[in-house]
Short mmCIF file of C-alpha atoms and ligand atoms in Angstrom, two decimals:
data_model
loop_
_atom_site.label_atom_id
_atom_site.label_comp_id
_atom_site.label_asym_id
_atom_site.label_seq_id
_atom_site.Cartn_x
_atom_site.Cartn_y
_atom_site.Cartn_z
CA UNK A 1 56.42 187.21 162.32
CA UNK A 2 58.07 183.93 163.87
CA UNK A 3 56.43 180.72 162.82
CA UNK A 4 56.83 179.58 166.42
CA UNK A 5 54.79 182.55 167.37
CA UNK A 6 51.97 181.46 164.88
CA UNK A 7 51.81 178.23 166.72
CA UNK A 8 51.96 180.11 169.71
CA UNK A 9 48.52 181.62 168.99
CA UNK A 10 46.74 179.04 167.02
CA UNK A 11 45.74 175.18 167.61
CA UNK A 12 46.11 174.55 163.66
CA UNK A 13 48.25 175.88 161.70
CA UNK A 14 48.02 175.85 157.75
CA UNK A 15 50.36 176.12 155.60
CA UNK A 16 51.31 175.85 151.68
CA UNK A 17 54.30 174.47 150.11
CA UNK A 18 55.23 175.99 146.27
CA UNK A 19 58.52 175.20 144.14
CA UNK A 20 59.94 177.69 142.18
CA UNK A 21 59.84 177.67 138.46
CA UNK A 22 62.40 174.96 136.73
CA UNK A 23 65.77 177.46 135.71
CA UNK A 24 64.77 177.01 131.87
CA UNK A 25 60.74 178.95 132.69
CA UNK A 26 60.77 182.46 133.54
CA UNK A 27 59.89 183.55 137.16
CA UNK A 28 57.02 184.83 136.21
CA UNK A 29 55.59 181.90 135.73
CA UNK A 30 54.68 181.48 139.65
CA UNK A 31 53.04 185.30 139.99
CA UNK A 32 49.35 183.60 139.00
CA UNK A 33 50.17 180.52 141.65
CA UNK A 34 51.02 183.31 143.98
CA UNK A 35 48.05 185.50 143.38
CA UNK A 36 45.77 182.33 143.60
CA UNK A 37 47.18 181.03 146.79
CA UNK A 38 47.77 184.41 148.81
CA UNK A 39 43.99 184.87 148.13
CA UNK A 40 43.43 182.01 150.44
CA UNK A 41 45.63 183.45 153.32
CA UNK A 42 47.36 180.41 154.68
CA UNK A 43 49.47 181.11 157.91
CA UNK A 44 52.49 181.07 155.93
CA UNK A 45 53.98 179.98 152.33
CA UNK A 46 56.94 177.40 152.22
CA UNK A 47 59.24 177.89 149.14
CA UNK A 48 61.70 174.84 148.20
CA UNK A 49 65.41 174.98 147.32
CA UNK A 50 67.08 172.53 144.85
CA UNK A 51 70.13 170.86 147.17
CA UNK A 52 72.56 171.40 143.98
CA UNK A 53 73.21 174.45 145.97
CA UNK A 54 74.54 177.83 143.92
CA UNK A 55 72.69 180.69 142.40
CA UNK A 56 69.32 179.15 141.72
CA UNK A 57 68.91 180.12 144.99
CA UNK A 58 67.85 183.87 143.96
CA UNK A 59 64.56 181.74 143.02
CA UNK A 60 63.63 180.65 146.22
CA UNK A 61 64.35 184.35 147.67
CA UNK A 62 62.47 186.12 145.25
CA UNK A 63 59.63 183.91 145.74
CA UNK A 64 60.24 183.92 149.48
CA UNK A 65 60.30 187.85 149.07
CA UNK A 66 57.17 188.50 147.26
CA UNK A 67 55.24 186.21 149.50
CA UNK A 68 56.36 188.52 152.56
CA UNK A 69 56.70 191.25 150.92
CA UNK A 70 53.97 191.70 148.13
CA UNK A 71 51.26 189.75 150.15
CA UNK A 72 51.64 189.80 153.55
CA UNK A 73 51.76 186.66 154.42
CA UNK A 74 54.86 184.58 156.33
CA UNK A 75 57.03 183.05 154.26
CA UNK A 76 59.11 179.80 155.29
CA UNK A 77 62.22 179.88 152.71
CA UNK A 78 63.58 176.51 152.43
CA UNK A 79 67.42 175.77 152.60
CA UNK A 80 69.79 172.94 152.26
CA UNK A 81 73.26 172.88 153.38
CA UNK A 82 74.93 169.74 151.88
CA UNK A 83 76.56 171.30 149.12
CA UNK A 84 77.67 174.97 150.48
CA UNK A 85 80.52 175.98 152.50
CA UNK A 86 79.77 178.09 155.82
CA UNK A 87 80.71 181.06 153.61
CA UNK A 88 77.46 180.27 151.31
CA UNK A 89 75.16 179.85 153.88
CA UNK A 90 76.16 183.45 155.70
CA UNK A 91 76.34 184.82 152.88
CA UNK A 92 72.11 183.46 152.02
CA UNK A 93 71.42 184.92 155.26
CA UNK A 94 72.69 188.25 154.86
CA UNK A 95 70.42 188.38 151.46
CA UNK A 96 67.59 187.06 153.16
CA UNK A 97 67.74 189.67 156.15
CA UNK A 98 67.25 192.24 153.66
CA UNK A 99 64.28 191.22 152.07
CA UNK A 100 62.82 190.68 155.65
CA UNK A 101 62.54 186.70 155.75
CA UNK A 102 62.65 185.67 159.14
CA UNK A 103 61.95 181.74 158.85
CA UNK A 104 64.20 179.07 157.45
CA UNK A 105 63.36 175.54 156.68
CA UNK A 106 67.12 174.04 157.79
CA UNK A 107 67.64 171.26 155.52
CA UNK A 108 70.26 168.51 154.76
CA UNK A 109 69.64 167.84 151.59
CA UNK A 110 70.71 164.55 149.33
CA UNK A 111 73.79 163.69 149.76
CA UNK A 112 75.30 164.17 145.96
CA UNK A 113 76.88 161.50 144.01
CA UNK A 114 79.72 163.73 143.27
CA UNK A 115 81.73 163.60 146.47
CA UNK A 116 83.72 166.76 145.35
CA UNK A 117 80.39 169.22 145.82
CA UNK A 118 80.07 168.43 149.25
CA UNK A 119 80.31 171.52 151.57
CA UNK A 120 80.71 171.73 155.51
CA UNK A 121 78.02 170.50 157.07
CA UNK A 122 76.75 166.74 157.46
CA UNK A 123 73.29 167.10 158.66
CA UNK A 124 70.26 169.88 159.09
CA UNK A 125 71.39 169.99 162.95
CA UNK A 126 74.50 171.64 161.91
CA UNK A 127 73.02 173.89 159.35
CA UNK A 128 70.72 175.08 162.60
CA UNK A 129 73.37 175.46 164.43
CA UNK A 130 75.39 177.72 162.23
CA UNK A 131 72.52 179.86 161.47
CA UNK A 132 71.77 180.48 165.19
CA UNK A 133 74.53 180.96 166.24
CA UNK A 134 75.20 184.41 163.74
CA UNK A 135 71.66 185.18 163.08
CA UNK A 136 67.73 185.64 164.93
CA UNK A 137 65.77 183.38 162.37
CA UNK A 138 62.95 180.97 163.58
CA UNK A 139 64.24 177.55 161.95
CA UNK A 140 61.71 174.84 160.59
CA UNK A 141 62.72 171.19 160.54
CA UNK A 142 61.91 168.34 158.39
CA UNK A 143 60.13 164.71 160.33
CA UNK A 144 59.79 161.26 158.52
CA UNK A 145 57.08 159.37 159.70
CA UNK A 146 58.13 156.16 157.48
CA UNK A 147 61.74 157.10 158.87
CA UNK A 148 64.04 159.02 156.56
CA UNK A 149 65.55 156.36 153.78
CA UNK A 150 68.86 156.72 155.20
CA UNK A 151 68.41 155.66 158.33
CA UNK A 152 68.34 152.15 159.58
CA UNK A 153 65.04 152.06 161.24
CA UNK A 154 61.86 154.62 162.25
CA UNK A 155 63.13 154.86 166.36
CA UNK A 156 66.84 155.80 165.34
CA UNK A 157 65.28 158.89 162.92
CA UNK A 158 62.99 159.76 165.65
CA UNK A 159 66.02 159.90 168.20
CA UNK A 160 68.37 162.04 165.94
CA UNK A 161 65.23 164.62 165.95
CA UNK A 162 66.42 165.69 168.91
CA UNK A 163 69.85 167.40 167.45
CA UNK A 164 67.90 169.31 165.13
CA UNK A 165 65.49 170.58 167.92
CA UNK A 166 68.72 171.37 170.52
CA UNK A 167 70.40 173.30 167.90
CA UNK A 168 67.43 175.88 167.66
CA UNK A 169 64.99 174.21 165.52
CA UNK A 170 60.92 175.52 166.55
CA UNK A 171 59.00 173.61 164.90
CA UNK A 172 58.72 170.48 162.22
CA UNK A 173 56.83 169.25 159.06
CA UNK A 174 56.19 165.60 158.28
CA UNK A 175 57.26 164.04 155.04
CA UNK A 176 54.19 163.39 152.79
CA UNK A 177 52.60 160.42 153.78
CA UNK A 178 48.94 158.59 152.87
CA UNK A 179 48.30 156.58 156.04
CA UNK A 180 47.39 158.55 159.22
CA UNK A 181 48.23 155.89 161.25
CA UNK A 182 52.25 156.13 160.47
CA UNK A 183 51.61 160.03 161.91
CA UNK A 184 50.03 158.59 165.13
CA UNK A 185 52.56 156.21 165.18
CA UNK A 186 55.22 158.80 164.59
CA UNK A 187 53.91 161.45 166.90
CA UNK A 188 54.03 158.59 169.65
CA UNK A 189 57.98 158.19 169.00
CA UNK A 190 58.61 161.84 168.96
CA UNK A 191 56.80 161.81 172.77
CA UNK A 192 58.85 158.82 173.66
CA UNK A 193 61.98 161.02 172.83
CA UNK A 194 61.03 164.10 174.28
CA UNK A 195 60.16 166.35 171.06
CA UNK A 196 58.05 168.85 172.30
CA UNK A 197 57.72 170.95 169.20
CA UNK A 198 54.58 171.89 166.70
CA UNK A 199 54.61 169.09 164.49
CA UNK A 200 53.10 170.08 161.18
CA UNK A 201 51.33 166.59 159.06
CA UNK A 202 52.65 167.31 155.39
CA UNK A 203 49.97 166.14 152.98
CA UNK A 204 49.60 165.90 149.29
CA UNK A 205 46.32 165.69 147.82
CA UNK A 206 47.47 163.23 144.46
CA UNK A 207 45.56 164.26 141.36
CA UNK A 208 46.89 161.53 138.56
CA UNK A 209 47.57 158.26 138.62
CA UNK A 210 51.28 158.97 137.48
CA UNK A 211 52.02 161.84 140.13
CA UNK A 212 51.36 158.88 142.30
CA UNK A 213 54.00 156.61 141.13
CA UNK A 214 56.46 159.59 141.01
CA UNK A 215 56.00 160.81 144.21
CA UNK A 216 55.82 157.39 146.01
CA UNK A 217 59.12 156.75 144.39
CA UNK A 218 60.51 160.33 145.61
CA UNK A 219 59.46 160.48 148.81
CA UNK A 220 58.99 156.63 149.77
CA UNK A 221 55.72 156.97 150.84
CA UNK A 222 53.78 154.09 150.62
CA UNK A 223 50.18 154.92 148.48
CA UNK A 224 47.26 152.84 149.88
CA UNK A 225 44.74 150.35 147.28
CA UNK A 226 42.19 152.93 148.43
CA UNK A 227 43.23 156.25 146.86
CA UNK A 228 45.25 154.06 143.54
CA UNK A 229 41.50 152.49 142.95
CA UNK A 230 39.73 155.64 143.52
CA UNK A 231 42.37 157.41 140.69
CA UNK A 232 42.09 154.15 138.59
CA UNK A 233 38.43 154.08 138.74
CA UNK A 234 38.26 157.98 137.12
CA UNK A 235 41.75 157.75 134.89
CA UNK A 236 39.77 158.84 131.89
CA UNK A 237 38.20 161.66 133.38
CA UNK A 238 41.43 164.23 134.60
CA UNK A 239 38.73 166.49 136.17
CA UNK A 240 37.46 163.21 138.36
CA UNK A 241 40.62 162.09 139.12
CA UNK A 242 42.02 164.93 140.62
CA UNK A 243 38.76 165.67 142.53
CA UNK A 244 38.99 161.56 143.73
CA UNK A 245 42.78 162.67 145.03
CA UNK A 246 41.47 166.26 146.86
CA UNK A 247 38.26 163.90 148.67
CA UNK A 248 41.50 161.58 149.50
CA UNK A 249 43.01 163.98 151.37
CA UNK A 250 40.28 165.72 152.63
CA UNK A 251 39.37 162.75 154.61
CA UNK A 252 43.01 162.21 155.39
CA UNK A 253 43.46 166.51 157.39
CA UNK A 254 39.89 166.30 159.24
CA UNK A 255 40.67 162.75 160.53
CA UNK A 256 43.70 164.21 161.81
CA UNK A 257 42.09 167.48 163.18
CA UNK A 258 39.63 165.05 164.53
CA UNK A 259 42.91 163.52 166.43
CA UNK A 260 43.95 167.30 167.69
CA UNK A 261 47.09 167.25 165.57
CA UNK A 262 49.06 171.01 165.07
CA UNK A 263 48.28 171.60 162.14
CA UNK A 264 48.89 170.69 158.13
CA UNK A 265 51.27 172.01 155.34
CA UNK A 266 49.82 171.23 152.12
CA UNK A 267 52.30 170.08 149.54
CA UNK A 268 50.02 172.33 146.52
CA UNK A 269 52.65 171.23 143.55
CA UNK A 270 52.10 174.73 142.33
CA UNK A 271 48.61 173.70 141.44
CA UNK A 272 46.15 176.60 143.06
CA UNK A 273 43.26 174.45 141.54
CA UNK A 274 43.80 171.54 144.41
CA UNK A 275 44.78 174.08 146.84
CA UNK A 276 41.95 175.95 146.78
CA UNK A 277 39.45 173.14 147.09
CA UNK A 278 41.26 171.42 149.82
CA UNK A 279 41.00 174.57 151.39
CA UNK A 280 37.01 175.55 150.88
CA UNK A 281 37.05 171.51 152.21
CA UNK A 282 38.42 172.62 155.28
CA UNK A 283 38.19 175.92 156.48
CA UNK A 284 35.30 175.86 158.60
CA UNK A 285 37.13 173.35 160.56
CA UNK A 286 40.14 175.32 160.84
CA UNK A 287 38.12 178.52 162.45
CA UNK A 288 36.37 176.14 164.41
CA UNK A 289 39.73 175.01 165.92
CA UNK A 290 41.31 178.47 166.42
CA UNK A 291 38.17 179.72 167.97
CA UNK A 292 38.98 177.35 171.03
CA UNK A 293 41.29 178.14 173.84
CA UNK A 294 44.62 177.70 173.17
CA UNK A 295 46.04 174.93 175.40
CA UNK A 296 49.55 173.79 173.81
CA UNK A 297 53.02 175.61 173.76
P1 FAD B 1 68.55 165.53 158.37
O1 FAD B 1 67.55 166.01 159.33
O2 FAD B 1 69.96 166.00 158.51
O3 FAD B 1 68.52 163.93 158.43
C1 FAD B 1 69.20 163.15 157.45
C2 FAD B 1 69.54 161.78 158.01
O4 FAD B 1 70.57 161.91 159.01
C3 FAD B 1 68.39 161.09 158.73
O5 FAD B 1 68.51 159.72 158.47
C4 FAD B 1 68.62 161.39 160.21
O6 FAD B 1 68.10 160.37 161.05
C5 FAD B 1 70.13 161.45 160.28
N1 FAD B 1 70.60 162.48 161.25
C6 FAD B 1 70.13 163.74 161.36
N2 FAD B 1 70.85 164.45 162.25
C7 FAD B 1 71.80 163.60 162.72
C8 FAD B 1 72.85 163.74 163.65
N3 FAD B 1 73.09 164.94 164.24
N4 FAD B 1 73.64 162.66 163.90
C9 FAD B 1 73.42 161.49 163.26
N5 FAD B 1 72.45 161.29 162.35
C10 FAD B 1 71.64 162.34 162.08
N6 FAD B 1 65.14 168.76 149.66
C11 FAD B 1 65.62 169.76 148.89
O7 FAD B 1 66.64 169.57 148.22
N7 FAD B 1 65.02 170.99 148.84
C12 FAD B 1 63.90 171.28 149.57
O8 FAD B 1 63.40 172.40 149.50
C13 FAD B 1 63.36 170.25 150.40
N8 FAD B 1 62.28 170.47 151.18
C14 FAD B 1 61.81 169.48 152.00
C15 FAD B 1 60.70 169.76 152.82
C16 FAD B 1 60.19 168.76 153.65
C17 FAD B 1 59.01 169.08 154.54
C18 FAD B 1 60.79 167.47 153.67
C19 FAD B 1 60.24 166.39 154.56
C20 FAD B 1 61.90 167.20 152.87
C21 FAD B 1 62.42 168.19 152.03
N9 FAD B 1 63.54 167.96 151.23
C22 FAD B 1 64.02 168.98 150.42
C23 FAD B 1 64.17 166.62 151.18
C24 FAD B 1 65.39 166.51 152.12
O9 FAD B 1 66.39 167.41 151.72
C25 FAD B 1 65.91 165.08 152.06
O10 FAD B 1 64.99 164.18 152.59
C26 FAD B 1 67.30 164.86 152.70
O11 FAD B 1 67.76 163.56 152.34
C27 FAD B 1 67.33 164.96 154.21
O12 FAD B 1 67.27 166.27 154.63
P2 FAD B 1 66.91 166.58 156.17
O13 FAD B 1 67.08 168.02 156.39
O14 FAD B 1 65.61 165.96 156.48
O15 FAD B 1 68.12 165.78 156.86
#
């Protein structure tokens, strides 16, 4: 099934995100994440890609594969295009046509350091282009509510959106971020500039004190005083902590389901632990939500 059809049906959408193992582990090392998080049935299961581009890519199709294929549910394979040639990327697609993936996160990717592994496309836009243009896949986007780190301000990001979504892209998910009010800000923007897509919040419940440092640095997310004291306060206790983190963002998805936003992909870290109790947080909510008339898209 298309993503854009799931939003089609539902009012809120949820969603996982998993990375595949690191190339020294073994694959197998994701089956128990898998089994854990199918078991919840999420609308669909995003798998990452590293942007270094080549054959660790066979990681994020097996994955991608299984999820479809094994348990049923959608899966969402990510896919950068900095670093590959147009000959790459066709090639991807062919492979992931035959193991039945039908939805693409179209990414950029960082721009590498080496200027020699660049490949032939400049930004996610042209990646969506490409891929429409040879091949039926529903095509995810990426959306920075803090404004993508390249980019000189939030309004410009927002504006350049709109490539991504005129080249075929159906629907978005947000960077991580801590502070609903940058989404409502955000969303705002996207209405000023005529993006009319699902827009998915991305949201990362943070379980240790140090996962908050790296992923603040990473993703450039700002982390409020309210969830560091709340990890501070239970640092000796790593049950505690990561329960303090899962309340954080708890509070964070039903204030925005409160708001009527289209949903949430949860950024699990591989960690079926935290996904499962943000999930038995939430779920009434969710059925309470799709039980209502559909009145978007
Ligand atoms: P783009 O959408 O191309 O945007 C990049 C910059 O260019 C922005 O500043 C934008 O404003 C500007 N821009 C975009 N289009 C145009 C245009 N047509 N003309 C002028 N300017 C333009 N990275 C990975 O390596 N692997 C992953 O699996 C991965 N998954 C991600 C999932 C999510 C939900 C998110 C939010 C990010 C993910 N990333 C991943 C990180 C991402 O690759 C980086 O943030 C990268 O720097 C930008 O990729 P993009 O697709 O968002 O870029």
């Amino acid at each position: 099934m298309y993503i854009r059809d799931i939003f089609k049906k539902k009012n809120f959408v949820f969603s996982f995100e998993i990375f595949p193992p690191k190339p020294t582990s073994s694959i197998n090392t994701i089956y128990k994440t898998l089994e854990a998080l199918s078991d919840l049935r999420p609308d669909y299961i995003s798998v990452t890609y590293g942007a270094g581009g080549g054959s660790n890519y066979n990681k994020t199709k097996e994955i991608s594969s299984l999820i479809k294929n094994k348990y049923g549910i959608e899966a969402l394979a990510h896919l950068t295009c900095i670093s590959s040639t147009k000959e790459d990327i066709r090639r991807t697609l062919e492979e992931l046509k035959e193991e039945g993936i039908k939805n693409i996160l179209a990414l950029r990717g960082d721009i590498p350091v080496d200027e020699a592994v660049r490949g032939d496309f400049k930004y996610a836009s042209d990646l969506a282009e490409y891929i429409m243009s040879i091949h039926k896949f529903d095509l995810g986007g990426t959306c920075y509510p803090e404004g993508h780190y390249s980019c000189k301000n939030l309004e410009e990001d927002v504006k350049n959106l709109k490539y991504k979504i005129d080249a075929g892209v159906t629907h978005l998910t947000s960077q991580l971020f801590f502070d609903n009010n940058l989404f409502y800000n955000f969303l705002d923007l996207a209405a000023k500039y005529n993006i009319n897509v699902p827009i998915q919040a991305g949201i990362m419940p943070i379980t240790n004190l140090k996962q908050a440092e790296k992923v603040s640095g990473l993703s450039g997310s700002k982390v409020p005083e309210k969830l560091l004291n709340a990890l501070e306060k239970f640092q000796d206790d790593k049950d505690a902590m990561a329960d303090a983190g899962i309340a954080y963002a708890t509070e964070q998805i039903v204030e925005l389901m409160a708001a009527g936003i289209d949903g949430v992909h949860l950024y699990t870290m591989n960690n079926p632990y935290v996904a499962r109790k943000t999930h038995d947080n939430i779920i009434s909510m969710i059925h309470a939500i799709n039980r209502k008339p559909k009145t978007r898209y």
